[in-house]
Short mmCIF file of C-alpha atoms and ligand atoms in Angstrom, two decimals:
data_model
loop_
_atom_site.label_atom_id
_atom_site.label_comp_id
_atom_site.label_asym_id
_atom_site.label_seq_id
_atom_site.Cartn_x
_atom_site.Cartn_y
_atom_site.Cartn_z
CA MET A 1 6.47 -14.10 -9.31
CA SER A 2 8.64 -11.30 -10.22
CA LEU A 3 9.66 -7.80 -8.91
CA GLN A 4 10.62 -6.59 -12.32
CA GLU A 5 7.63 -4.13 -12.67
CA TYR A 6 8.17 -2.90 -9.06
CA LYS A 7 11.87 -2.10 -9.92
CA ALA A 8 11.23 -0.55 -13.38
CA LYS A 9 8.64 1.93 -11.91
CA ARG A 10 11.06 3.22 -9.14
CA ASP A 11 14.27 5.17 -8.80
CA PHE A 12 15.88 4.04 -5.51
CA LYS A 13 18.18 7.05 -5.53
CA GLN A 14 14.99 9.15 -5.01
CA THR A 15 12.87 7.01 -2.93
CA ALA A 16 13.23 5.32 0.36
CA GLU A 17 11.08 2.50 -0.67
CA PRO A 18 12.64 -0.92 -0.13
CA PRO A 19 14.79 -2.33 -3.05
CA ALA A 20 13.45 -5.17 -5.23
CA ARG A 21 14.66 -8.08 -3.15
CA ARG A 22 12.68 -11.15 -2.83
CA GLY A 23 11.98 -12.20 0.70
CA ARG A 24 11.48 -15.54 2.47
CA THR A 25 7.96 -16.68 2.90
CA THR A 26 6.62 -18.88 5.72
CA LYS A 27 6.05 -22.38 4.17
CA ASN A 28 2.78 -23.08 6.35
CA GLY A 29 0.90 -21.89 9.17
CA THR A 30 0.20 -18.06 9.17
CA TRP A 31 1.49 -15.50 6.70
CA SER A 32 1.63 -11.80 6.97
CA PHE A 33 -0.64 -9.17 5.48
CA VAL A 34 -0.27 -5.44 5.47
CA VAL A 35 -2.26 -2.42 4.61
CA GLN A 36 -0.86 0.72 3.76
CA LYS A 37 -2.77 3.93 3.40
CA HIS A 38 -1.46 5.86 0.46
CA ALA A 39 -2.26 9.37 -0.37
CA ALA A 40 -1.00 9.49 -3.86
CA SER A 41 -2.75 11.51 -6.59
CA HIS A 42 -5.89 9.47 -5.43
CA LEU A 43 -6.13 8.27 -1.84
CA HIS A 44 -6.38 4.39 -1.59
CA TYR A 45 -5.61 1.54 0.58
CA ASP A 46 -2.87 -1.01 -0.54
CA PHE A 47 -3.64 -4.31 0.58
CA ARG A 48 -0.78 -6.71 0.51
CA LEU A 49 -0.45 -10.52 1.17
CA GLU A 50 2.79 -12.27 1.71
CA MET A 51 2.92 -15.07 -0.70
CA ASP A 52 5.89 -16.89 -2.55
CA GLY A 53 8.49 -14.62 -1.33
CA VAL A 54 6.73 -11.37 -2.39
CA LEU A 55 3.76 -9.25 -1.39
CA LYS A 56 0.77 -9.76 -3.79
CA SER A 57 -0.78 -6.31 -3.87
CA TRP A 58 -4.08 -4.69 -4.54
CA ALA A 59 -5.09 -0.94 -4.53
CA VAL A 60 -8.48 -0.46 -2.90
CA PRO A 61 -9.78 3.08 -3.59
CA LYS A 62 -12.66 3.12 -1.43
CA GLY A 63 -11.58 1.33 1.55
CA PHE A 64 -12.81 -2.02 3.01
CA PRO A 65 -16.37 -3.41 3.14
CA TYR A 66 -17.54 -4.09 6.66
CA LEU A 67 -21.18 -5.23 5.95
CA LYS A 68 -21.72 -8.84 5.09
CA GLY A 69 -21.94 -9.09 1.30
CA ASP A 70 -20.70 -5.58 0.52
CA ARG A 71 -18.09 -5.49 -2.09
CA ARG A 72 -15.24 -2.92 -3.10
CA LEU A 73 -13.19 -2.85 -6.06
CA ALA A 74 -9.52 -3.92 -5.58
CA MET A 75 -7.11 -3.45 -8.48
CA GLN A 76 -4.34 -5.91 -8.59
CA VAL A 77 -1.14 -3.95 -8.85
CA GLU A 78 2.62 -5.14 -9.14
CA ASP A 79 4.28 -7.54 -6.61
CA HIS A 80 6.09 -5.72 -3.90
CA PRO A 81 9.14 -6.88 -1.87
CA VAL A 82 8.31 -8.47 1.52
CA ASP A 83 10.39 -5.67 2.99
CA TYR A 84 7.80 -3.18 1.84
CA GLY A 85 5.51 -4.42 4.68
CA GLY A 86 7.64 -2.27 7.08
CA PHE A 87 7.46 0.82 4.92
CA GLU A 88 5.90 4.03 6.17
CA GLY A 89 7.00 7.42 5.03
CA THR A 90 6.67 9.91 2.02
CA ILE A 91 7.55 8.96 -1.67
CA PRO A 92 8.99 12.26 -2.97
CA ALA A 93 7.36 14.41 -5.59
CA GLY A 94 8.02 13.30 -9.16
CA ASN A 95 8.36 9.66 -8.30
CA TYR A 96 5.97 6.81 -8.84
CA GLY A 97 3.35 6.85 -6.19
CA ALA A 98 4.43 10.17 -4.77
CA GLY A 99 2.80 11.00 -1.50
CA THR A 100 2.47 9.76 2.10
CA VAL A 101 2.41 6.22 3.04
CA MET A 102 1.06 4.92 6.43
CA LEU A 103 1.39 1.56 7.74
CA TRP A 104 -2.32 1.34 8.40
CA ASP A 105 -2.66 -2.16 9.62
CA PHE A 106 -0.74 -5.41 9.79
CA GLY A 107 -1.12 -8.79 11.14
CA SER A 108 -1.40 -12.49 9.98
CA TYR A 109 -3.82 -14.22 7.49
CA ASP A 110 -4.86 -17.57 6.67
CA VAL A 111 -6.70 -18.85 3.50
CA VAL A 112 -9.89 -20.64 4.71
CA GLY A 113 -9.77 -24.23 3.52
CA GLY A 114 -6.82 -23.91 1.17
CA ASP A 115 -3.41 -22.44 0.57
CA PRO A 116 -2.57 -18.87 -0.61
CA SER A 117 -1.06 -19.71 -4.09
CA SER A 118 -3.62 -22.10 -5.40
CA ALA A 119 -6.54 -19.80 -4.08
CA LEU A 120 -4.98 -16.84 -5.90
CA ALA A 121 -4.46 -18.82 -9.15
CA ALA A 122 -8.10 -19.92 -8.83
CA GLY A 123 -9.16 -16.32 -8.68
CA LYS A 124 -10.97 -16.76 -5.02
CA VAL A 125 -9.07 -16.08 -1.87
CA PRO A 126 -11.12 -16.59 1.47
CA LEU A 127 -9.26 -14.79 3.92
CA GLU A 128 -9.27 -14.90 7.73
CA LEU A 129 -7.51 -11.71 8.94
CA GLN A 130 -5.99 -11.31 12.40
CA GLY A 131 -4.86 -7.64 12.08
CA LYS A 132 -4.83 -4.59 14.48
CA LYS A 133 -7.65 -3.19 12.85
CA MET A 134 -8.98 -5.64 10.32
CA LYS A 135 -10.29 -8.85 12.12
CA GLY A 136 -12.51 -11.72 10.67
CA ARG A 137 -13.42 -12.78 7.00
CA TRP A 138 -13.13 -11.04 3.63
CA THR A 139 -12.80 -12.90 0.24
CA LEU A 140 -11.11 -11.60 -2.79
CA VAL A 141 -12.66 -12.69 -5.93
CA ARG A 142 -11.23 -12.09 -9.38
CA MET A 143 -13.41 -10.46 -12.13
CA LYS A 144 -13.40 -11.69 -15.63
CA PRO A 145 -10.52 -9.69 -17.47
CA LYS A 146 -11.57 -7.22 -19.99
CA ASP A 147 -10.01 -7.37 -23.52
CA GLY A 148 -7.06 -5.02 -23.59
CA GLU A 149 -7.19 -4.15 -20.05
CA PRO A 150 -3.71 -4.70 -18.45
CA LYS A 151 -4.94 -4.37 -14.82
CA VAL A 152 -6.77 -7.08 -13.28
CA ALA A 153 -9.79 -6.08 -11.25
CA TRP A 154 -10.84 -8.08 -8.21
CA LEU A 155 -13.66 -7.66 -5.67
CA MET A 156 -13.06 -7.52 -1.80
CA ILE A 157 -16.22 -8.85 -0.27
CA LYS A 158 -16.92 -8.98 3.54
CA SER A 159 -17.79 -12.49 4.23
CA GLU A 160 -19.47 -14.48 7.08
CA THR A 161 -20.31 -11.73 9.33
CA ASP A 162 -20.62 -7.98 9.61
CA THR A 163 -17.78 -5.98 11.39
CA LYS A 164 -17.53 -2.71 13.10
CA PRO A 165 -16.57 0.08 10.70
CA ILE A 166 -13.16 1.75 11.48
CA SER A 167 -13.58 5.00 13.26
CA ALA A 168 -12.28 8.21 11.63
CA ARG A 169 -9.68 8.38 14.39
CA ALA A 170 -8.45 4.88 13.90
CA ASP A 171 -8.42 5.39 10.22
CA ASP A 172 -5.88 8.31 10.58
CA LYS A 173 -3.57 6.37 12.96
CA SER A 174 -0.59 4.29 11.95
CA ALA A 175 -0.71 0.72 13.26
CA LYS A 176 3.06 0.88 13.35
CA SER A 177 3.83 4.39 14.78
CA GLY A 178 0.55 5.68 15.90
CA ARG A 179 1.16 8.76 13.58
CA THR A 180 -1.40 10.68 11.53
CA MET A 181 -1.03 11.10 7.74
CA LYS A 182 -0.24 14.74 8.49
CA GLN A 183 2.65 13.73 11.07
CA ILE A 184 4.08 11.33 8.74
CA ALA A 185 4.25 13.66 5.86
CA GLY A 186 5.73 16.31 8.23
CA ALA A 187 8.60 14.06 9.63
CA ASN A 188 9.59 12.79 6.26
CA GLY A 189 9.18 16.03 4.43
CA LYS A 190 12.35 17.29 6.31
CA ILE A 191 14.33 14.22 5.41
CA TRP A 192 13.43 14.37 1.72
CA LYS A 193 14.35 18.10 1.45
CA SER A 194 17.82 17.59 2.85
CA SER A 195 18.48 14.44 0.65
CA ARG A 196 17.00 15.78 -2.64
CA LYS A 197 19.58 16.96 -5.29
CA SER A 198 18.93 20.77 -4.80
CA SER A 199 19.67 21.71 -1.03
CA SER A 200 17.05 23.85 0.65
CA GLY A 201 19.78 26.51 0.76
CA SER A 202 20.23 26.95 -3.06
CA THR A 203 16.60 26.71 -3.47
CA LEU A 204 16.18 29.52 -1.23
CA LYS A 205 18.97 31.46 -2.78
CA GLU A 206 17.15 30.99 -6.18
CA LYS A 207 13.77 32.08 -4.89
CA ILE A 208 15.37 35.29 -3.34
CA ARG A 209 17.07 35.87 -6.65
CA ALA A 210 13.87 35.50 -8.35
CA ILE A 211 12.05 37.85 -6.11
CA LEU A 212 14.79 40.46 -6.41
CA ALA A 213 14.59 40.17 -10.34
CA LYS A 214 10.89 40.76 -10.19
CA ALA A 215 11.34 43.79 -7.89
CA GLU A 216 13.85 45.38 -10.17
CA LYS A 217 11.44 45.23 -12.98
MN1 MN B 1 -0.34 2.61 -3.54
#
C-alpha cells in the first residue's frame, strides 16, 4: 500500500488536497467509506474504502447501481491518504483532477463474512454500507486484467435487494456541508484566485493592457 502515485500526480503548492500521509486504520469493527462527486474533465464518483492506512479508491463514471443485479464500471485508481476523506473543494485548473470535489457521502462499511484486505486481494468485496445516502449491500468484483492495461477494472454490483435511487436534489447536495456543486465551486474559486501565483490585480491589469493595445490598432 503506497501513496507514491498519489504524491507524484500532485503539486501540493497548487492544490489544497491533503498531503500523502498514511493514516491509522481501525483494526476491526467498522471502517469508513467516502464518496466524492468529482466534476473533473468527466464527471464521476470516487468511491473510497479505508483499508490498511489508506483509502483504496475507484472512479465510478456512471454512478451507483440501485437495482439488484445491476452493475457499473468502477476503475481502480491510486490509493489516497485517509485525510482525503474530509476533502471538499476545488482542484485548481492545470492540476491533476482539476475541478470541483463534493463530499457526496460518507459513513461506515463492513465486509460481509470477511475482512477488507483479504476480500480486496481475492477480487471480491461484498460490502455493507451505512452511509448518509448509500445504505445496504453492494459488491465490488475485479475483472480479469487486460494485457497492457495499467488500470484495473472492477464492477460495482447492487446485491441482495433493490434500493431507492438517489433523487436529483440529494445527488447535488454535499453530505458534509449541504452545498451544491455550484456553491462549492464558487466558494473555493475565490480562495484559489487569491492564492495562485498571479494575483487577480495583475491579471486584470494585463487584461486592460491587452484591451488597450487592441483598441490602439
Ligand atoms: Mn476523481
